[in-house]
Coordinates of C-alpha atoms in Angstrom, one line a residue:
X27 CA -57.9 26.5 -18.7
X28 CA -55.0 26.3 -21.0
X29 CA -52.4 23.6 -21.7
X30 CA -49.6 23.5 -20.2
X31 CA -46.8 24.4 -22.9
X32 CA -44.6 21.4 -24.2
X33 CA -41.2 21.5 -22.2
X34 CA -38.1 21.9 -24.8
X35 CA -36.1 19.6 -23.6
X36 CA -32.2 20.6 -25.1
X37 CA -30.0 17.7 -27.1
X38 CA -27.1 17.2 -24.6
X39 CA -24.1 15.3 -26.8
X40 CA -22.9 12.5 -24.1
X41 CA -18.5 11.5 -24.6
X42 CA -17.5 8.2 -22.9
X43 CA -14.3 8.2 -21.3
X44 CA -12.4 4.9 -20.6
X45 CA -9.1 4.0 -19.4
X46 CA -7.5 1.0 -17.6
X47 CA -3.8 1.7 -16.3
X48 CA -2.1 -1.9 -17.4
X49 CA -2.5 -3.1 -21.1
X50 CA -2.7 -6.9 -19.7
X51 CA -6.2 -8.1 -21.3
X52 CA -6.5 -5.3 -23.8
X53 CA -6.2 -8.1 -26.4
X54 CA -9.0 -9.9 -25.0
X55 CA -12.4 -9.5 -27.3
X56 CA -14.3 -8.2 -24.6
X57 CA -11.6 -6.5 -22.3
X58 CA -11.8 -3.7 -19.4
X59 CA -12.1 -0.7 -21.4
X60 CA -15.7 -2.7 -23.6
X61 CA -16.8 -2.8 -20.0
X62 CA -16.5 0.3 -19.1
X63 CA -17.9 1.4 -22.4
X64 CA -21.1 -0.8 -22.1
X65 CA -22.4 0.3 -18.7
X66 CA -21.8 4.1 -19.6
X67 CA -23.4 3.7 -23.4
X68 CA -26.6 1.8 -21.2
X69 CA -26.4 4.8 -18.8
X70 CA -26.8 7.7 -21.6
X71 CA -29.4 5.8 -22.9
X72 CA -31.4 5.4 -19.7
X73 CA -31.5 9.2 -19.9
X74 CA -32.6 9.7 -23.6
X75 CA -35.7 11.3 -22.2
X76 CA -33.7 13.9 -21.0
X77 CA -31.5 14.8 -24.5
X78 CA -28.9 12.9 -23.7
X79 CA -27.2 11.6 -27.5
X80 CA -23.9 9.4 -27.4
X81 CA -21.6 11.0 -29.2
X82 CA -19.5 8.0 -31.6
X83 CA -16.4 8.9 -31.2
X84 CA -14.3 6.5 -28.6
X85 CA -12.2 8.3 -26.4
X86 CA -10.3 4.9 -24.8
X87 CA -6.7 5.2 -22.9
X88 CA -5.4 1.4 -22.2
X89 CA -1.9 1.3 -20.6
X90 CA -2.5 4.5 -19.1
X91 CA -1.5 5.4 -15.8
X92 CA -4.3 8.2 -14.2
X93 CA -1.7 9.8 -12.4
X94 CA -1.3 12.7 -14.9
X95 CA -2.7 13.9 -18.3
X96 CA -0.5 12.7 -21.1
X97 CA -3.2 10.5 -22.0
X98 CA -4.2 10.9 -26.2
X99 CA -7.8 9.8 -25.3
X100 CA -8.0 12.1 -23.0
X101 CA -6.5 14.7 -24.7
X102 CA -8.6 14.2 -27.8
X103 CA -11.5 14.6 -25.4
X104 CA -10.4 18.3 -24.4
X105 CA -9.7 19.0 -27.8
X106 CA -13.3 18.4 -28.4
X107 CA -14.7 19.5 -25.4
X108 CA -12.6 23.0 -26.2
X109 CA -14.5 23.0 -29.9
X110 CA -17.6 22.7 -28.5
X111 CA -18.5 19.0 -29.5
X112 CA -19.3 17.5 -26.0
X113 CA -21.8 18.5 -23.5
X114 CA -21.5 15.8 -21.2
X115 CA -18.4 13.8 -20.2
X116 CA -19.5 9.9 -18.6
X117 CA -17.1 7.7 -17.0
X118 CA -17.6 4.4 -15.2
X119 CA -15.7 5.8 -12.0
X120 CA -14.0 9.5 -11.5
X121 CA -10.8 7.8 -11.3
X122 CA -10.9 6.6 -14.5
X123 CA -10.8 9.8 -15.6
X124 CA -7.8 10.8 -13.3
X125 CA -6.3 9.4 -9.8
X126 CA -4.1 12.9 -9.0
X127 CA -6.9 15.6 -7.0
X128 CA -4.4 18.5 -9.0
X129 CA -4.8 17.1 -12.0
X130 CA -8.8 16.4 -11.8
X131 CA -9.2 20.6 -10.3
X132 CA -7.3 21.6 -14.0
X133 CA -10.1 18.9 -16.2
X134 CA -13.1 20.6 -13.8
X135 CA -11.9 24.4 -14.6
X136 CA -11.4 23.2 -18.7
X137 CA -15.5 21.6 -18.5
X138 CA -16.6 24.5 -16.5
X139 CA -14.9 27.1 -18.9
X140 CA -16.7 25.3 -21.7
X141 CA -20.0 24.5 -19.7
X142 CA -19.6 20.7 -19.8
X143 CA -21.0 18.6 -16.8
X144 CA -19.3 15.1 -16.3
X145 CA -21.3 11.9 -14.6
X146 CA -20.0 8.7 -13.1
X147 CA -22.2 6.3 -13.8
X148 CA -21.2 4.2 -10.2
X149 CA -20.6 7.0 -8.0
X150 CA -24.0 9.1 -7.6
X151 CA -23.6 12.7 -6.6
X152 CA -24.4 16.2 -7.6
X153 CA -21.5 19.0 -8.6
X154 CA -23.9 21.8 -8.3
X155 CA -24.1 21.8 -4.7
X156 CA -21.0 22.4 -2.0
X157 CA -22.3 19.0 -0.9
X158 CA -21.4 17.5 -4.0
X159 CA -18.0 18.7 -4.0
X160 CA -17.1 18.0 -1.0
X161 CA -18.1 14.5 -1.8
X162 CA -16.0 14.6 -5.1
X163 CA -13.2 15.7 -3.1
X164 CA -13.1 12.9 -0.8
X165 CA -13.2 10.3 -3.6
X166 CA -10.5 11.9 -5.6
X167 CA -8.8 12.3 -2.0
X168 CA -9.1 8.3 -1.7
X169 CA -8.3 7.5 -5.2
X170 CA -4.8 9.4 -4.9
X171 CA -4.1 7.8 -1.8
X172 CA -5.0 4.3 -3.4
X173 CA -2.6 5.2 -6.8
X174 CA 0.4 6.1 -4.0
X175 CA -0.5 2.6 -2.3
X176 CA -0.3 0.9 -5.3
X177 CA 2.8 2.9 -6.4
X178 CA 5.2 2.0 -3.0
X179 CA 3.7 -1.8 -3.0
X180 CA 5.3 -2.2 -7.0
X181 CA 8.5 0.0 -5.9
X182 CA 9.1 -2.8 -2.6
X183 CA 8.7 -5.7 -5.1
X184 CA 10.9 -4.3 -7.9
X185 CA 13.4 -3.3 -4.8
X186 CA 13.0 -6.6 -3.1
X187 CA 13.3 -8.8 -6.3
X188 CA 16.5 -6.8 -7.4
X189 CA 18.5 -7.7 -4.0
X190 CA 17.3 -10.9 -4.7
X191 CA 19.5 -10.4 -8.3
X192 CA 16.4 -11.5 -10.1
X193 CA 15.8 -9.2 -14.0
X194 CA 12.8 -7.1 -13.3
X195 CA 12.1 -5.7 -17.1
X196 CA 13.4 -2.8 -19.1
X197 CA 15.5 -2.8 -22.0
X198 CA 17.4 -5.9 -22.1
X199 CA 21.0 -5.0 -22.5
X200 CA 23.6 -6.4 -25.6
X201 CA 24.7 -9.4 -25.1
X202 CA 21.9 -11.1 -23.6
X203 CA 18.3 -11.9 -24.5
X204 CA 15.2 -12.5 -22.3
X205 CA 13.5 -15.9 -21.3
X206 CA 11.3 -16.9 -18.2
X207 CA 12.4 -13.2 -16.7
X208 CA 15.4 -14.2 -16.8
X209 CA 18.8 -12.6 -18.8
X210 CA 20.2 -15.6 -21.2
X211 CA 23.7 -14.8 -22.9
X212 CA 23.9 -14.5 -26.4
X213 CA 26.5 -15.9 -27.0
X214 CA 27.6 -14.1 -30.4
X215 CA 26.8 -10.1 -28.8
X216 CA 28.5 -11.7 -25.7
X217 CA 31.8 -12.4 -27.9
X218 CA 31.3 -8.5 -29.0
X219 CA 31.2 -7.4 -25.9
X220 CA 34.5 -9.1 -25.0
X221 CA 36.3 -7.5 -27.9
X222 CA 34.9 -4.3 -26.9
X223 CA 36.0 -3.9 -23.3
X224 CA 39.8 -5.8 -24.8
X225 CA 40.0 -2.7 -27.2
X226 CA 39.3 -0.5 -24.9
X227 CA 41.7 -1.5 -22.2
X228 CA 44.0 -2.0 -25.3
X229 CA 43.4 1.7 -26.8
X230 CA 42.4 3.8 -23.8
X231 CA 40.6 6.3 -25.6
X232 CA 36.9 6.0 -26.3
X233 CA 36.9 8.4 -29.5
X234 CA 39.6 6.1 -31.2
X235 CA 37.5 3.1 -30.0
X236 CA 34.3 4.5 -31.7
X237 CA 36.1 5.5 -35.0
X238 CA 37.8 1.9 -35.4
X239 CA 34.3 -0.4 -34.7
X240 CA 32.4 2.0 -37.3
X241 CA 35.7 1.7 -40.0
X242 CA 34.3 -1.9 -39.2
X243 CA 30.9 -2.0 -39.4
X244 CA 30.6 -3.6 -35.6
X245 CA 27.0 -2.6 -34.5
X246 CA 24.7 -3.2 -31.5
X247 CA 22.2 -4.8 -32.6
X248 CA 22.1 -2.7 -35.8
X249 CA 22.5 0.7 -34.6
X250 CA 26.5 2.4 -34.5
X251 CA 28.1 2.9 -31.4
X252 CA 28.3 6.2 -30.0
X253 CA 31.0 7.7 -27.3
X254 CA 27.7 7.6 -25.1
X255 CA 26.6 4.2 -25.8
X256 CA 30.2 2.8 -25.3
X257 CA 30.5 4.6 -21.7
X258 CA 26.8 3.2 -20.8
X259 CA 28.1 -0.4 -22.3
X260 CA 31.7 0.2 -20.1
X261 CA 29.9 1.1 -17.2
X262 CA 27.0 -1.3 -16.9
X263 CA 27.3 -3.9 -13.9
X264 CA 25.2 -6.4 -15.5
X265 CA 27.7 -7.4 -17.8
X266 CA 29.7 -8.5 -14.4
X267 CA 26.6 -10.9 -13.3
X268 CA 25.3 -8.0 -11.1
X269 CA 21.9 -6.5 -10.3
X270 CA 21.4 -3.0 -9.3
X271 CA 19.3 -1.2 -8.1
X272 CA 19.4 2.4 -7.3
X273 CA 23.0 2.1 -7.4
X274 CA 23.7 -0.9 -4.8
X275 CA 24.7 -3.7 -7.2
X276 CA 23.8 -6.9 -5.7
X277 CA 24.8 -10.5 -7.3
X278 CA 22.4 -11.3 -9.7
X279 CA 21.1 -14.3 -11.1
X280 CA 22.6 -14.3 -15.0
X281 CA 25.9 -15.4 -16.0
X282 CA 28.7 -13.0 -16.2
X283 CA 29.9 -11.4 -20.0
X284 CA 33.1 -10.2 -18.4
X285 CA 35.0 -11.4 -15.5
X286 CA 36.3 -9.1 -12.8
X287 CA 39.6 -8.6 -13.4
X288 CA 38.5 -7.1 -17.0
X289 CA 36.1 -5.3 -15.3
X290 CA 38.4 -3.6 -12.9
X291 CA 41.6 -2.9 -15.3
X292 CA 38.7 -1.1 -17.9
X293 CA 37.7 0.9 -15.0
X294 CA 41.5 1.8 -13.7
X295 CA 41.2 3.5 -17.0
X296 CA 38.0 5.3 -17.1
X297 CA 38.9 6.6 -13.6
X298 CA 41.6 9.0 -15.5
X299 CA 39.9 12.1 -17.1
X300 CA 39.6 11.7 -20.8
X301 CA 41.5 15.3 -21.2
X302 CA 44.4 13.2 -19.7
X303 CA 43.9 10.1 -21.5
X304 CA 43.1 11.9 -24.6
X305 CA 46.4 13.9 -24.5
X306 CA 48.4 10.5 -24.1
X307 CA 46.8 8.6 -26.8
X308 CA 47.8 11.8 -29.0
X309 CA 51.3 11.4 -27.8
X310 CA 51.5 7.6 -28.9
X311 CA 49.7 8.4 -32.2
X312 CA 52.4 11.2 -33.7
X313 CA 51.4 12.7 -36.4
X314 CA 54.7 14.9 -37.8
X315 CA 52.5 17.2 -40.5
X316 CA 49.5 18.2 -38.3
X317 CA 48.8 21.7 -39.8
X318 CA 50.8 21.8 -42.5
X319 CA 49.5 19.5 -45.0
X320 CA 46.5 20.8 -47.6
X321 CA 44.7 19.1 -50.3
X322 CA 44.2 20.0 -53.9
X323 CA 42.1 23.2 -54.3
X324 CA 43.7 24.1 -50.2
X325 CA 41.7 22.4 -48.5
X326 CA 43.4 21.4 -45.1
X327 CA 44.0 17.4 -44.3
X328 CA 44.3 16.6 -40.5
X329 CA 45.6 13.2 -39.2
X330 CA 43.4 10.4 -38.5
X331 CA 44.2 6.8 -38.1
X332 CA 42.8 2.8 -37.5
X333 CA 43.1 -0.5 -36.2
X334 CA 43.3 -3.4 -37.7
X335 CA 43.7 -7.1 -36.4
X336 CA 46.4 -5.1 -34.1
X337 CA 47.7 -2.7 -36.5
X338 CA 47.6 0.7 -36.1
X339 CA 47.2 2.6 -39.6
X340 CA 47.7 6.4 -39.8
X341 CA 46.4 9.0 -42.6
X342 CA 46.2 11.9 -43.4
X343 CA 42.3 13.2 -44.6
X344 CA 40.3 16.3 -45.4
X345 CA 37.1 16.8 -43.3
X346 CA 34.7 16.5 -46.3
X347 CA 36.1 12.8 -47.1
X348 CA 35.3 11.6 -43.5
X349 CA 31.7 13.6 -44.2
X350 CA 31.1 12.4 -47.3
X351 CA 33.2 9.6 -48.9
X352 CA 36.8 9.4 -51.1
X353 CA 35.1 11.0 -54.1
X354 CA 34.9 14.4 -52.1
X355 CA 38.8 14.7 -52.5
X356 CA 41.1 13.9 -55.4
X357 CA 43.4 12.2 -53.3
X358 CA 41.0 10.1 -51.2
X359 CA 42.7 9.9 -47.7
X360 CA 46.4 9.5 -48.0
X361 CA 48.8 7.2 -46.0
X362 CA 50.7 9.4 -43.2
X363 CA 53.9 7.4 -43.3
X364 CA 53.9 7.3 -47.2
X365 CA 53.4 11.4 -47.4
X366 CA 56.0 11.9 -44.6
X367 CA 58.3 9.8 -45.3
X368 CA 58.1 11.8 -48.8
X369 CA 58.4 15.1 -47.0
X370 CA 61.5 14.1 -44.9
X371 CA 63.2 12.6 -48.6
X372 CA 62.5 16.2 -49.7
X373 CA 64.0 17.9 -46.5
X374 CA 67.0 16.4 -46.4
X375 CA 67.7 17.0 -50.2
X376 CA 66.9 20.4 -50.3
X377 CA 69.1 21.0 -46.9
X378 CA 72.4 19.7 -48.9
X379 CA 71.5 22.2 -51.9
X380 CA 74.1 25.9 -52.5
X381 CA 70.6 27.4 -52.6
X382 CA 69.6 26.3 -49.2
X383 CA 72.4 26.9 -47.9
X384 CA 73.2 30.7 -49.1
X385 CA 69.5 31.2 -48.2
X386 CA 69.8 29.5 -44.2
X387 CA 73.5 32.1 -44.0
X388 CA 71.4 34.7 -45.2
X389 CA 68.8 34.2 -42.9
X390 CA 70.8 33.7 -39.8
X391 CA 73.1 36.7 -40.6
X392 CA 69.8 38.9 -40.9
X393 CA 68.9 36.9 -36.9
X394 CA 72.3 38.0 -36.0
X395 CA 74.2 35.0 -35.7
X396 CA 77.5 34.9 -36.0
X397 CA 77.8 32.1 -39.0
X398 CA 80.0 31.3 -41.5
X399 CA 78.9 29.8 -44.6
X400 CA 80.6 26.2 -44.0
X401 CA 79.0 26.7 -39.8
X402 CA 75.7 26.8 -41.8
X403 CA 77.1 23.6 -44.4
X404 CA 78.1 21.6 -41.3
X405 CA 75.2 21.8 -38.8
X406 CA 72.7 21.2 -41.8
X407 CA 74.8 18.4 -42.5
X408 CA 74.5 17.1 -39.1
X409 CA 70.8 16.9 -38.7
X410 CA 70.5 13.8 -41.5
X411 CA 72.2 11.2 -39.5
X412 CA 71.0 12.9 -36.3
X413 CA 67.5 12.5 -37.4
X414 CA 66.5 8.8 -37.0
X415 CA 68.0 9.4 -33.4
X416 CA 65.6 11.9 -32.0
X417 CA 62.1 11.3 -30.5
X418 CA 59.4 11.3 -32.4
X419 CA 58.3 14.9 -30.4
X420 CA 61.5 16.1 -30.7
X421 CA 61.0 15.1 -34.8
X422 CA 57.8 17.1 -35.1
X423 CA 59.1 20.2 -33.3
X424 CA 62.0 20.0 -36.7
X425 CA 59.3 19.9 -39.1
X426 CA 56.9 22.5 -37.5
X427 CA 60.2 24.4 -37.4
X428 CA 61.0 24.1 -41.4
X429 CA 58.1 23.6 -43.3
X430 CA 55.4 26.2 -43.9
X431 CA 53.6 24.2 -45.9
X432 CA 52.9 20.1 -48.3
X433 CA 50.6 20.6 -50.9
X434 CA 49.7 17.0 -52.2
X435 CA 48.8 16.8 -55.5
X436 CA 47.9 13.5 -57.6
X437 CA 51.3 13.6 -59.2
X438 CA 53.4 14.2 -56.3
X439 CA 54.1 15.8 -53.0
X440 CA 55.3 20.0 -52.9
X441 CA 57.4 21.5 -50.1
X442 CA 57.7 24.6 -48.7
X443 CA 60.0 25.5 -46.3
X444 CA 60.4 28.5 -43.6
X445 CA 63.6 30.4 -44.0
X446 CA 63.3 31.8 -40.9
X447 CA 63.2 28.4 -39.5
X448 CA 66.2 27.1 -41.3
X449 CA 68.4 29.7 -39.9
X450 CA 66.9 28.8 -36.4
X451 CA 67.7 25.4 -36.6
X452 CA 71.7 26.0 -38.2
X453 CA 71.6 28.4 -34.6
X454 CA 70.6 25.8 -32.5
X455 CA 73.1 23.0 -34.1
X456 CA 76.0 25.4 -34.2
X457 CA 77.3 24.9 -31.0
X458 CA 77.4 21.1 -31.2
X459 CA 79.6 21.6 -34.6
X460 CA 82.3 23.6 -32.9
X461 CA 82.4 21.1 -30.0
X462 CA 83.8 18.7 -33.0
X463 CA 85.6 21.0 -34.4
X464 CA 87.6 21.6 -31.4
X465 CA 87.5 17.6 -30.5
X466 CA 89.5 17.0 -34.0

């Protein structure tokens, strides 16, 4: 009688697979996840008889909920699983690897599709079988329901702690710092907080806000102060000694940053669109050369302007300056008020000149008005002591109307003037100079 042949018994490569959903006692020297790891590593070798090799890689998740797959233990482990470098997958419980009965069906198809058999080491039952499954099922079943449980009990605490106004984590907003779960003002980002929502009610534009606290280097907490960020600051109920919680505000237990009467003027404004209240802060900010004025080389300048301790400063700038620094432009960024005021000097020079004035009759004979050379000398005449007298709006319109053009230069400032618009402006004066006329 012959020997029975030897039985080939195959090398099956065994991954462990731990994960504990809270990283409280992950700093421990023997924590959760070493736990896990012993009993399956004691498992694998209980079946060395069988093939079974540990494979030395650690695939550990700890702070990771099992209620999806963004998990990089975990998705190490499919990478590896998917290269063929795992044959068996062991875990302490199935719902360490995952607590959602969706999510576990996709990790079955992924070892199935790559012939790799999985084992709890606490939890004996076989796969193979409809038996088996049907036993898998359930747990999963029970293990969703449990992660759900878990899920509304923390959701009632965070909800009944928050009517109770007491700071239940998350990023601790500026202005305060975190003690004993509790908000503490600081009082120095307090102070900036202040000055912010002042500003604000002060400016009542957000964009001119913005441009003024990075001219001056205000941060939070480092990091520059976007539109968003100052909306999110402007609109945050803590800074009014509230708590909320999905969007009831209840009184909370930290000190108040800004009182109500702040609060409520701030948010008068913000209730206005900021088309509307960007239209209005253009209209108190004039700016009498928009359009016209270009730097050396023809690059275009546009107004811009500042605040300081109070003081609203205007200038005129070309778009690579504010991108990149003075040293992009010859002329840096130039005062408005210095360049207009030059501009205005020019215009009313040039308007008392023969050659202006021959060239506004010629115009406005070629318009077909009826002029006379001194109609033209006497309503161009008229608009230098008229001009400190009109509104600022009305004062643009003028110079939109005359000039074509101001190139600055380092040396000085060059005007260009519309003819057309000359001879316009003589029409629209003239009747106001023969009322005079007939008055004397």
């Amino acid at each position: 009688m012959k020997p029975a042949a030897p039985k080939i018994i195959r090398k099956l490569r065994c991954a462990v697979y731990t994960r504990k959903s809270t990283e409280e006692g992950l700093e421990m020297e023997f924590n959760s996840l070493d736990a896990q790891r012993e009993g399956c590593e004691a498992y694998v070798t209980s079946q060395k008889a069988e093939g079974w090799v540990l494979v030395p890689t650690h695939y550990d998740d700890g702070g990771f909920s099992g209620g999806n797959l963004e998990r990089p233990g975990l998705k190490r482990l499919l990478s590896d699983i998917e290269a063929g470098l795992v044959d068996v997958v062991v875990v302490y419980k199935i719902d360490r690897l995952s607590r959602s009965l969706m999510d576990f069906s996709k990790l079955v198809a992924v070892f199935e599709d790559n012939s790799v058999t999985f084992v709890s080491i606490t939890q004996s039952f076989n796969t193979t079988t409809s038996m088996g499954r049907l036993t898998l099922n359930i747990l999963l079943s029970f293990a969703q329901f449990e992660r759900e449980v878990i899920g509304e009990r923390v959701r009632d605490k965070v909800a009944a702690s928050r009517r109770k106004g007491i700071w239940m984590g998350g990023p601790v907003p500026f202005g305060y710092s975190c003690g004993d779960r509790k908000l503490l003002v600081v009082e120095d980002e307090a102070a900036t907080v202040r000055m912010i929502f002042e500003r604000f009610l002060r400016l009542g534009s957000a964009t001119m806000l913005v441009r003024e606290l990075a001219d001056e280097g205000i941060t939070r907490r480092g990091k520059k102060l976007d539109k968003g960020g100052l909306y999110k600051m402007l609109a945050n109920q803590v800074y009014i000694g509230k708590a909320v919680h999905k969007g009831v505000a209840y009184d909370g237990e930290h000190e108040a940053i800004i009182d109500q009467a702040l609060w409520d003027k701030v948010h008068t404004i913000m209730a206005v669109s900021p088309r509307s209240r960007a239209s209005n802060t253009r209209m108190q900010t004039p700016a009498l050369l928009k359009g016209l004025v270009f730097a050396p080389g023809g690059r275009a300048m546009t107004p811009t302007h500042t605040r300081k301790k109070g003081r609203l400063y205007r200038y005129y700038v070309t778009t690579n300056v504010i991108k990149e620094g003075p040293d992009a432009c010859p002329v840096g960024r130039v005062p408005a008020a210095q360049v207009e005021n030059a501009v205005i000097d020019q215009l009313r020079s040039l308007l008392r000149t023969p050659e202006m004035v021959a060239r506004t009759w010629k115009g406005a004979r070629a318009e077909g008005e009826a002029m006379t050379e001194k109609d033209v000398i006497a309503a161009l005449a008229q608009l230098d002591p008229l001009w400190d007298e009109l509104f600022p709006a009305e004062q643009a319109r003028i110079v939109q109307l005359l000039v074509e053009r101001v190139d600055i230069a380092t040396d000085g400032v060059r005007v260009t003037l519309r003819t057309e618009g000359l001879a316009q402006l003589a029409g629209e004066l003239k009747p106001a100079t023969k009322k005079r006329r007939a008055a004397a």
